[in-house]
mmCIF file of C-alpha atoms in Angstrom:
data_model
loop_
_atom_site.group_PDB
_atom_site.id
_atom_site.type_symbol
_atom_site.label_atom_id
_atom_site.label_comp_id
_atom_site.label_asym_id
_atom_site.label_seq_id
_atom_site.Cartn_x
_atom_site.Cartn_y
_atom_site.Cartn_z
ATOM 1 C CA UNK A 13 -19.402 -28.630 -12.011
ATOM 2 C CA UNK A 14 -16.813 -25.910 -11.512
ATOM 3 C CA UNK A 15 -16.209 -23.724 -8.471
ATOM 4 C CA UNK A 16 -18.552 -20.946 -7.404
ATOM 5 C CA UNK A 17 -18.177 -17.842 -9.664
ATOM 6 C CA UNK A 18 -16.671 -15.838 -6.796
ATOM 7 C CA UNK A 19 -14.087 -18.539 -6.101
ATOM 8 C CA UNK A 20 -13.323 -18.859 -9.811
ATOM 9 C CA UNK A 21 -12.827 -15.077 -10.038
ATOM 10 C CA UNK A 22 -10.324 -14.847 -7.178
ATOM 11 C CA UNK A 23 -8.393 -17.879 -8.417
ATOM 12 C CA UNK A 24 -8.168 -16.495 -11.937
ATOM 13 C CA UNK A 25 -6.911 -13.148 -10.603
ATOM 14 C CA UNK A 26 -4.175 -14.871 -8.578
ATOM 15 C CA UNK A 27 -3.271 -17.232 -11.437
ATOM 16 C CA UNK A 28 -2.660 -14.272 -13.745
ATOM 17 C CA UNK A 29 -0.443 -12.524 -11.221
ATOM 18 C CA UNK A 30 1.573 -15.689 -10.587
ATOM 19 C CA UNK A 31 2.050 -16.193 -14.334
ATOM 20 C CA UNK A 32 3.269 -12.587 -14.628
ATOM 21 C CA UNK A 33 5.648 -13.135 -11.717
ATOM 22 C CA UNK A 34 7.131 -16.275 -13.282
ATOM 23 C CA UNK A 35 7.625 -14.389 -16.546
ATOM 24 C CA UNK A 36 9.427 -11.583 -14.704
ATOM 25 C CA UNK A 37 11.622 -14.042 -12.808
ATOM 26 C CA UNK A 38 12.497 -15.910 -15.990
ATOM 27 C CA UNK A 39 13.454 -12.694 -17.754
ATOM 28 C CA UNK A 40 15.593 -11.561 -14.810
ATOM 29 C CA UNK A 41 17.332 -14.939 -14.645
ATOM 30 C CA UNK A 42 18.131 -14.880 -18.360
ATOM 31 C CA UNK A 43 19.562 -11.380 -18.127
ATOM 32 C CA UNK A 44 21.676 -12.258 -15.090
ATOM 33 C CA UNK A 45 23.307 -15.418 -16.411
ATOM 34 C CA UNK A 46 22.811 -18.541 -18.464
ATOM 35 C CA UNK A 47 22.078 -21.391 -16.036
ATOM 36 C CA UNK A 48 23.801 -24.735 -16.428
ATOM 37 C CA UNK A 49 21.764 -27.457 -18.119
ATOM 38 C CA UNK A 50 22.060 -29.570 -14.955
ATOM 39 C CA UNK A 51 21.440 -26.698 -12.542
ATOM 40 C CA UNK A 52 18.067 -26.767 -10.837
ATOM 41 C CA UNK A 53 16.382 -23.442 -10.172
ATOM 42 C CA UNK A 54 14.731 -23.432 -6.719
ATOM 43 C CA UNK A 55 10.970 -22.970 -6.594
ATOM 44 C CA UNK A 56 10.124 -19.317 -5.921
ATOM 45 C CA UNK A 57 8.312 -18.423 -2.726
ATOM 46 C CA UNK A 58 5.293 -16.106 -2.743
ATOM 47 C CA UNK A 59 3.904 -14.742 0.519
ATOM 48 C CA UNK A 60 0.426 -13.408 1.173
ATOM 49 C CA UNK A 61 -0.111 -10.599 3.683
ATOM 50 C CA UNK A 62 -3.160 -11.706 5.640
ATOM 51 C CA UNK A 63 -5.017 -9.801 8.341
ATOM 52 C CA UNK A 64 -7.701 -12.456 8.709
ATOM 53 C CA UNK A 65 -10.275 -10.258 6.960
ATOM 54 C CA UNK A 66 -12.351 -11.430 4.016
ATOM 55 C CA UNK A 67 -10.173 -9.855 1.320
ATOM 56 C CA UNK A 68 -6.876 -11.316 2.512
ATOM 57 C CA UNK A 69 -8.353 -14.695 3.500
ATOM 58 C CA UNK A 70 -9.833 -15.041 0.010
ATOM 59 C CA UNK A 71 -6.425 -14.163 -1.392
ATOM 60 C CA UNK A 72 -4.681 -16.704 0.837
ATOM 61 C CA UNK A 73 -7.067 -19.458 -0.220
ATOM 62 C CA UNK A 74 -6.578 -18.663 -3.919
ATOM 63 C CA UNK A 75 -2.795 -18.591 -3.540
ATOM 64 C CA UNK A 76 -2.827 -21.939 -1.720
ATOM 65 C CA UNK A 77 -4.869 -23.437 -4.579
ATOM 66 C CA UNK A 78 -2.989 -21.952 -7.554
ATOM 67 C CA UNK A 79 0.649 -21.841 -6.430
ATOM 68 C CA UNK A 80 1.363 -25.611 -6.348
ATOM 69 C CA UNK A 81 0.088 -26.003 -9.909
ATOM 70 C CA UNK A 82 2.771 -23.586 -11.098
ATOM 71 C CA UNK A 83 5.598 -24.980 -8.994
ATOM 72 C CA UNK A 84 5.501 -22.029 -6.599
ATOM 73 C CA UNK A 85 5.836 -22.301 -2.828
ATOM 74 C CA UNK A 86 3.213 -20.339 -0.911
ATOM 75 C CA UNK A 87 3.481 -18.804 2.549
ATOM 76 C CA UNK A 88 1.635 -16.258 4.667
ATOM 77 C CA UNK A 89 2.447 -13.394 7.021
ATOM 78 C CA UNK A 90 0.119 -11.646 9.437
ATOM 79 C CA UNK A 91 1.163 -8.433 11.163
ATOM 80 C CA UNK A 92 0.139 -7.807 14.774
ATOM 81 C CA UNK A 93 -0.069 -4.033 15.160
ATOM 82 C CA UNK A 94 -0.771 -4.329 18.882
ATOM 83 C CA UNK A 95 -3.479 -1.664 18.684
ATOM 84 C CA UNK A 96 -6.311 -3.755 20.130
ATOM 85 C CA UNK A 97 -6.693 -5.935 23.197
ATOM 86 C CA UNK A 98 -6.020 -9.562 22.288
ATOM 87 C CA UNK A 99 -4.426 -8.729 18.946
ATOM 88 C CA UNK A 100 -1.652 -11.274 19.622
ATOM 89 C CA UNK A 101 -4.171 -14.083 20.081
ATOM 90 C CA UNK A 102 -5.993 -13.030 16.932
ATOM 91 C CA UNK A 103 -2.729 -13.085 15.003
ATOM 92 C CA UNK A 104 -2.078 -16.635 16.233
ATOM 93 C CA UNK A 105 -5.532 -17.674 14.967
ATOM 94 C CA UNK A 106 -4.740 -16.241 11.549
ATOM 95 C CA UNK A 107 -1.479 -18.185 11.441
ATOM 96 C CA UNK A 108 -3.389 -21.402 12.223
ATOM 97 C CA UNK A 109 -5.834 -20.686 9.389
ATOM 98 C CA UNK A 110 -2.972 -20.072 6.981
ATOM 99 C CA UNK A 111 -1.370 -23.370 7.966
ATOM 100 C CA UNK A 112 -4.687 -25.169 7.524
ATOM 101 C CA UNK A 113 -4.730 -23.845 3.958
ATOM 102 C CA UNK A 114 -1.309 -25.440 3.463
ATOM 103 C CA UNK A 115 0.780 -22.257 3.508
ATOM 104 C CA UNK A 116 4.359 -22.651 4.719
ATOM 105 C CA UNK A 117 5.973 -20.605 6.148
ATOM 106 C CA UNK A 118 3.109 -19.032 8.070
ATOM 107 C CA UNK A 119 3.984 -16.619 10.824
ATOM 108 C CA UNK A 120 2.931 -13.583 12.833
ATOM 109 C CA UNK A 121 5.103 -10.484 13.206
ATOM 110 C CA UNK A 122 4.510 -8.021 16.045
ATOM 111 C CA UNK A 123 5.266 -4.367 15.324
ATOM 112 C CA UNK A 124 5.291 -1.112 17.251
ATOM 113 C CA UNK A 125 3.171 1.567 15.609
ATOM 114 C CA UNK A 126 4.478 5.121 15.911
ATOM 115 C CA UNK A 127 2.586 8.389 15.558
ATOM 116 C CA UNK A 128 4.170 10.110 12.588
ATOM 117 C CA UNK A 129 1.657 11.013 9.875
ATOM 118 C CA UNK A 130 -1.363 9.962 11.935
ATOM 119 C CA UNK A 131 -2.539 6.520 13.134
ATOM 120 C CA UNK A 132 -3.460 5.100 9.724
ATOM 121 C CA UNK A 133 -0.213 6.139 8.039
ATOM 122 C CA UNK A 134 1.880 5.018 11.010
ATOM 123 C CA UNK A 135 0.240 1.579 11.034
ATOM 124 C CA UNK A 136 0.749 1.254 7.284
ATOM 125 C CA UNK A 137 4.438 2.190 7.559
ATOM 126 C CA UNK A 138 4.996 -0.353 10.339
ATOM 127 C CA UNK A 139 3.157 -3.044 8.384
ATOM 128 C CA UNK A 140 5.147 -2.583 5.183
ATOM 129 C CA UNK A 141 8.417 -2.482 7.100
ATOM 130 C CA UNK A 142 7.522 -5.840 8.685
ATOM 131 C CA UNK A 143 6.513 -7.330 5.323
ATOM 132 C CA UNK A 144 9.747 -6.109 3.725
ATOM 133 C CA UNK A 145 11.769 -7.728 6.499
ATOM 134 C CA UNK A 146 9.858 -11.010 6.239
ATOM 135 C CA UNK A 147 10.207 -11.114 2.441
ATOM 136 C CA UNK A 148 13.962 -10.576 2.659
ATOM 137 C CA UNK A 149 14.403 -13.097 5.458
ATOM 138 C CA UNK A 150 12.533 -15.819 3.567
ATOM 139 C CA UNK A 151 13.868 -14.837 0.150
ATOM 140 C CA UNK A 152 10.341 -14.347 -1.171
ATOM 141 C CA UNK A 153 9.914 -13.396 -4.815
ATOM 142 C CA UNK A 154 6.721 -11.441 -4.091
ATOM 143 C CA UNK A 155 4.169 -10.504 -1.441
ATOM 144 C CA UNK A 156 0.487 -10.525 -2.449
ATOM 145 C CA UNK A 157 -1.834 -7.873 -0.990
ATOM 146 C CA UNK A 158 -5.626 -8.133 -0.860
ATOM 147 C CA UNK A 159 -6.602 -4.596 -1.882
ATOM 148 C CA UNK A 160 -9.810 -4.609 -3.905
ATOM 149 C CA UNK A 161 -11.462 -2.264 -6.379
ATOM 150 C CA UNK A 162 -13.336 -0.698 -3.449
ATOM 151 C CA UNK A 163 -10.043 0.063 -1.688
ATOM 152 C CA UNK A 164 -8.781 1.623 -4.914
ATOM 153 C CA UNK A 165 -11.842 3.875 -5.159
ATOM 154 C CA UNK A 166 -11.349 5.011 -1.556
ATOM 155 C CA UNK A 167 -7.677 5.756 -2.226
ATOM 156 C CA UNK A 168 -8.551 7.892 -5.255
ATOM 157 C CA UNK A 169 -11.086 9.918 -3.249
ATOM 158 C CA UNK A 170 -8.607 10.431 -0.410
ATOM 159 C CA UNK A 171 -6.037 11.674 -2.922
ATOM 160 C CA UNK A 172 -8.617 13.999 -4.452
ATOM 161 C CA UNK A 173 -9.455 15.420 -1.019
ATOM 162 C CA UNK A 174 -5.764 16.126 -0.343
ATOM 163 C CA UNK A 175 -5.365 17.916 -3.674
ATOM 164 C CA UNK A 176 -2.109 16.052 -4.217
ATOM 165 C CA UNK A 177 -2.167 15.871 -8.008
ATOM 166 C CA UNK A 178 -2.486 13.200 -10.642
ATOM 167 C CA UNK A 179 -0.042 10.752 -9.037
ATOM 168 C CA UNK A 180 -2.201 10.660 -5.917
ATOM 169 C CA UNK A 181 -5.306 10.106 -8.070
ATOM 170 C CA UNK A 182 -3.635 7.083 -9.659
ATOM 171 C CA UNK A 183 -4.253 5.124 -6.459
ATOM 172 C CA UNK A 184 -2.459 1.867 -5.773
ATOM 173 C CA UNK A 185 -0.321 0.207 -8.421
ATOM 174 C CA UNK A 186 -0.901 -3.429 -9.344
ATOM 175 C CA UNK A 187 2.863 -3.894 -8.924
ATOM 176 C CA UNK A 188 4.927 -1.791 -6.512
ATOM 177 C CA UNK A 189 7.808 -1.880 -4.076
ATOM 178 C CA UNK A 190 11.478 -2.629 -4.604
ATOM 179 C CA UNK A 191 11.889 -4.935 -7.582
ATOM 180 C CA UNK A 192 8.101 -5.255 -7.952
ATOM 181 C CA UNK A 193 7.830 -7.049 -4.612
ATOM 182 C CA UNK A 194 4.195 -6.173 -3.919
ATOM 183 C CA UNK A 195 1.440 -7.503 -6.189
ATOM 184 C CA UNK A 196 -2.271 -6.704 -5.909
ATOM 185 C CA UNK A 197 -4.356 -9.308 -7.787
ATOM 186 C CA UNK A 198 -7.777 -8.022 -6.665
ATOM 187 C CA UNK A 199 -7.727 -4.410 -7.893
ATOM 188 C CA UNK A 200 -10.330 -5.319 -10.537
ATOM 189 C CA UNK A 201 -12.539 -7.310 -8.137
ATOM 190 C CA UNK A 202 -15.003 -5.838 -5.683
ATOM 191 C CA UNK A 203 -14.974 -6.448 -1.952
ATOM 192 C CA UNK A 204 -18.220 -8.416 -2.108
ATOM 193 C CA UNK A 205 -16.677 -11.020 -4.429
ATOM 194 C CA UNK A 206 -13.899 -11.710 -1.931
ATOM 195 C CA UNK A 207 -16.372 -12.013 0.936
ATOM 196 C CA UNK A 208 -18.610 -14.332 -1.084
ATOM 197 C CA UNK A 209 -15.609 -16.530 -1.921
ATOM 198 C CA UNK A 210 -14.850 -16.901 1.780
ATOM 199 C CA UNK A 211 -18.462 -17.726 2.591
ATOM 200 C CA UNK A 212 -18.863 -20.482 -0.002
ATOM 201 C CA UNK A 213 -15.533 -22.019 1.055
ATOM 202 C CA UNK A 214 -16.519 -21.821 4.741
ATOM 203 C CA UNK A 215 -13.435 -19.733 5.501
ATOM 204 C CA UNK A 216 -13.716 -17.933 8.851
ATOM 205 C CA UNK A 217 -13.010 -14.216 8.599
ATOM 206 C CA UNK A 218 -12.382 -11.470 11.116
ATOM 207 C CA UNK A 219 -13.877 -8.014 10.667
ATOM 208 C CA UNK A 220 -11.507 -5.418 12.099
ATOM 209 C CA UNK A 221 -13.544 -2.984 14.253
ATOM 210 C CA UNK A 222 -11.210 -0.183 13.126
ATOM 211 C CA UNK A 223 -12.739 -0.534 9.655
ATOM 212 C CA UNK A 224 -16.060 0.647 11.082
ATOM 213 C CA UNK A 225 -14.644 3.241 13.495
ATOM 214 C CA UNK A 226 -15.633 6.786 12.404
ATOM 215 C CA UNK A 227 -12.474 8.106 14.049
ATOM 216 C CA UNK A 228 -10.579 6.909 10.957
ATOM 217 C CA UNK A 229 -10.852 8.872 7.713
ATOM 218 C CA UNK A 230 -11.001 5.825 5.455
ATOM 219 C CA UNK A 231 -13.732 4.290 7.599
ATOM 220 C CA UNK A 232 -15.890 7.428 7.312
ATOM 221 C CA UNK A 233 -15.329 7.462 3.579
ATOM 222 C CA UNK A 234 -16.268 3.792 3.278
ATOM 223 C CA UNK A 235 -19.443 3.922 5.346
ATOM 224 C CA UNK A 236 -20.622 7.487 4.729
ATOM 225 C CA UNK A 237 -18.823 9.137 1.798
ATOM 226 C CA UNK A 238 -19.043 6.471 -0.911
ATOM 227 C CA UNK A 239 -22.664 5.495 -0.122
ATOM 228 C CA UNK A 240 -23.613 9.190 -0.320
ATOM 229 C CA UNK A 241 -21.890 9.511 -3.705
ATOM 230 C CA UNK A 242 -23.670 6.435 -5.034
ATOM 231 C CA UNK A 243 -26.988 7.760 -3.764
ATOM 232 C CA UNK A 244 -26.401 11.086 -5.504
ATOM 233 C CA UNK A 245 -24.769 9.841 -8.707
ATOM 234 C CA UNK A 246 -26.094 6.310 -9.034
ATOM 235 C CA UNK A 247 -24.354 2.956 -9.048
ATOM 236 C CA UNK A 248 -21.034 2.583 -10.765
ATOM 237 C CA UNK A 249 -19.085 5.211 -8.802
ATOM 238 C CA UNK A 250 -16.587 2.653 -7.501
ATOM 239 C CA UNK A 251 -15.926 1.258 -10.966
ATOM 240 C CA UNK A 252 -15.543 4.776 -12.404
ATOM 241 C CA UNK A 253 -13.073 5.767 -9.695
ATOM 242 C CA UNK A 254 -11.038 2.614 -10.305
ATOM 243 C CA UNK A 255 -10.909 3.439 -14.033
ATOM 244 C CA UNK A 256 -9.831 6.963 -13.137
ATOM 245 C CA UNK A 257 -6.983 5.507 -11.116
ATOM 246 C CA UNK A 258 -5.681 3.511 -14.072
ATOM 247 C CA UNK A 259 -5.981 6.427 -16.518
ATOM 248 C CA UNK A 260 -4.285 8.759 -14.036
ATOM 249 C CA UNK A 261 -1.473 6.267 -13.499
ATOM 250 C CA UNK A 262 -0.843 6.009 -17.242
ATOM 251 C CA UNK A 263 -0.696 9.810 -17.533
ATOM 252 C CA UNK A 264 1.504 10.192 -14.453
ATOM 253 C CA UNK A 265 3.923 7.543 -15.721
ATOM 254 C CA UNK A 266 4.210 9.347 -19.063
ATOM 255 C CA UNK A 267 4.840 12.713 -17.380
ATOM 256 C CA UNK A 268 7.433 11.171 -15.060
ATOM 257 C CA UNK A 269 9.258 9.746 -18.060
ATOM 258 C CA UNK A 270 9.133 13.139 -19.813
ATOM 259 C CA UNK A 271 10.506 14.865 -16.708
ATOM 260 C CA UNK A 272 13.296 12.311 -16.433
ATOM 261 C CA UNK A 273 14.367 12.974 -20.018
ATOM 262 C CA UNK A 274 14.053 16.771 -19.688
ATOM 263 C CA UNK A 275 15.985 17.103 -16.434
ATOM 264 C CA UNK A 276 19.453 16.831 -17.988
ATOM 265 C CA UNK A 277 18.629 19.607 -20.450
ATOM 266 C CA UNK A 278 17.805 22.153 -17.711
ATOM 267 C CA UNK A 279 21.014 21.690 -15.695
ATOM 268 C CA UNK A 280 24.180 23.666 -16.312
ATOM 269 C CA UNK A 281 27.709 22.260 -16.457
ATOM 270 C CA UNK A 282 27.918 22.212 -12.637
ATOM 271 C CA UNK A 283 24.594 20.381 -12.274
ATOM 272 C CA UNK A 284 22.537 23.350 -11.059
ATOM 273 C CA UNK A 285 19.020 23.884 -12.390
ATOM 274 C CA UNK A 286 18.712 26.841 -14.772
ATOM 275 C CA UNK A 287 15.613 28.901 -14.055
ATOM 276 C CA UNK A 288 15.064 30.143 -17.620
ATOM 277 C CA UNK A 289 15.121 26.635 -19.037
ATOM 278 C CA UNK A 290 12.815 25.372 -16.272
ATOM 279 C CA UNK A 291 10.388 28.209 -17.039
ATOM 280 C CA UNK A 292 10.113 27.032 -20.647
ATOM 281 C CA UNK A 293 8.873 23.577 -19.613
ATOM 282 C CA UNK A 294 5.179 22.680 -19.115
ATOM 283 C CA UNK A 295 4.250 23.140 -15.422
ATOM 284 C CA UNK A 296 3.516 19.425 -14.889
ATOM 285 C CA UNK A 297 6.980 18.484 -16.150
ATOM 286 C CA UNK A 298 8.775 21.324 -14.352
ATOM 287 C CA UNK A 299 7.213 20.529 -10.980
ATOM 288 C CA UNK A 300 8.192 16.886 -11.281
ATOM 289 C CA UNK A 301 11.794 17.933 -11.788
ATOM 290 C CA UNK A 302 11.579 20.230 -8.756
ATOM 291 C CA UNK A 303 10.072 17.497 -6.606
ATOM 292 C CA UNK A 304 12.754 15.019 -7.653
ATOM 293 C CA UNK A 305 15.494 17.553 -6.907
ATOM 294 C CA UNK A 306 14.048 18.224 -3.447
ATOM 295 C CA UNK A 307 13.920 14.511 -2.639
ATOM 296 C CA UNK A 308 17.488 14.017 -3.866
ATOM 297 C CA UNK A 309 18.544 16.861 -1.558
ATOM 298 C CA UNK A 310 17.073 15.015 1.432
ATOM 299 C CA UNK A 311 13.401 16.012 1.660
ATOM 300 C CA UNK A 312 11.295 12.975 2.732
ATOM 301 C CA UNK A 313 8.960 12.070 -0.126
ATOM 302 C CA UNK A 314 6.063 11.342 2.236
ATOM 303 C CA UNK A 315 6.294 14.815 3.794
ATOM 304 C CA UNK A 316 6.733 16.742 0.547
ATOM 305 C CA UNK A 317 3.323 18.043 -0.518
ATOM 306 C CA UNK A 318 2.014 19.940 -3.523
ATOM 307 C CA UNK A 319 2.066 23.228 -1.615
ATOM 308 C CA UNK A 320 5.806 22.862 -1.025
ATOM 309 C CA UNK A 321 6.523 22.354 -4.723
ATOM 310 C CA UNK A 322 4.235 25.252 -5.655
ATOM 311 C CA UNK A 323 6.270 27.559 -3.418
ATOM 312 C CA UNK A 324 9.512 26.411 -5.041
ATOM 313 C CA UNK A 325 7.901 26.787 -8.460
ATOM 314 C CA UNK A 326 7.212 30.461 -7.719
ATOM 315 C CA UNK A 327 10.964 30.993 -7.551
ATOM 316 C CA UNK A 328 10.859 30.145 -11.260
ATOM 317 C CA UNK A 329 7.559 31.601 -12.445
ATOM 318 C CA UNK A 330 6.927 34.461 -10.001
ATOM 319 C CA UNK A 331 10.384 35.711 -9.119
ATOM 320 C CA UNK A 332 10.163 38.948 -7.094
ATOM 321 C CA UNK A 333 13.364 38.648 -5.127
ATOM 322 C CA UNK A 334 11.782 36.458 -2.449
ATOM 323 C CA UNK A 335 13.926 34.575 0.026
ATOM 324 C CA UNK A 336 14.644 30.889 0.480
ATOM 325 C CA UNK A 337 11.875 28.290 0.770
ATOM 326 C CA UNK A 338 12.130 25.876 3.698
ATOM 327 C CA UNK A 339 11.162 22.292 2.829
ATOM 328 C CA UNK A 340 10.771 19.147 4.960
ATOM 329 C CA UNK A 341 13.993 17.411 5.977
ATOM 330 C CA UNK A 342 15.751 20.763 6.570
ATOM 331 C CA UNK A 343 16.057 21.255 2.827
ATOM 332 C CA UNK A 344 16.230 24.809 1.498
ATOM 333 C CA UNK A 345 15.446 26.018 -2.023
ATOM 334 C CA UNK A 346 16.606 29.422 -3.213
ATOM 335 C CA UNK A 347 17.301 31.276 -6.424
ATOM 336 C CA UNK A 348 20.849 32.480 -6.985
ATOM 337 C CA UNK A 349 22.101 34.152 -10.155
ATOM 338 C CA UNK A 350 19.493 32.597 -12.413
ATOM 339 C CA UNK A 351 20.067 29.160 -10.918
ATOM 340 C CA UNK A 352 17.856 27.197 -8.513
ATOM 341 C CA UNK A 353 19.822 25.797 -5.586
ATOM 342 C CA UNK A 354 18.157 23.047 -3.548
ATOM 343 C CA UNK A 355 20.190 21.623 -0.683
ATOM 344 C CA UNK A 356 20.109 20.824 3.002
ATOM 345 C CA UNK A 357 20.541 24.047 4.890
#
């Protein structure tokens, strides 16, 4: 008799991601050099980011089961955000659970959460910075994250509410980060499957009270917004939103590639953007070029919103002699002699 269907599902999801990772590593190794016949390639290390919740504990258990079969070392990291009383003790408990699963290294990293961008964004930034540092220190080939299909649906709705465009609607990528460091095996599995897998394996889980706190936007969406949508539209909203994310990502990737190819053709010999040539491009392509130029000039990507790019775009499409546009990062965009100049002012 095989494992419970929920356990089988999470293990299969992790197995596929690990196979993909090994393929990527093999391809990179072949491109870099031809190893000696007698040279032994060290076993790659894969870390799991684990909060102690059901999603990440299910992921940790699946990684611990699948990694040894593929010759992969498995470890775990938990991040102590320090936002709740006793968070350090809770982090130590998570580390013990990871070690009981056989993960090594298994460690807790304490971080200081700032205020920029709001509490949720600040905690996320601190968490990823800690995971990046841990991955580099241990030489990890990848870090697995436990985001599920439900998380993806919430991300799509949050992007829709911000009106941030198709890239925001594409949600979380299955592979992201520098060199494809972050991998999300559970984007096609629902949250209930992960919780069921923990239950049948008798894995203790911790439910973060912040996930039920209405002070947080994502929590309100999870407990009020999505249930209301399902009540009004019927079941299947989460699955439909997840499909929307994938379709949006495919479209956004194609438009990004188009913009990358078109950018050289709209610059003059000195590298400045020519307004007439920009005007001739489709708006979706033109605005991508403008956004990229603003970021290259020093505007922080996370602070550069659609409204900023729309204002710069009006220098191309609605030119009435208006003055310079101030962008985040002290970047200024202005039209001069038929050219668009974007630089730190």
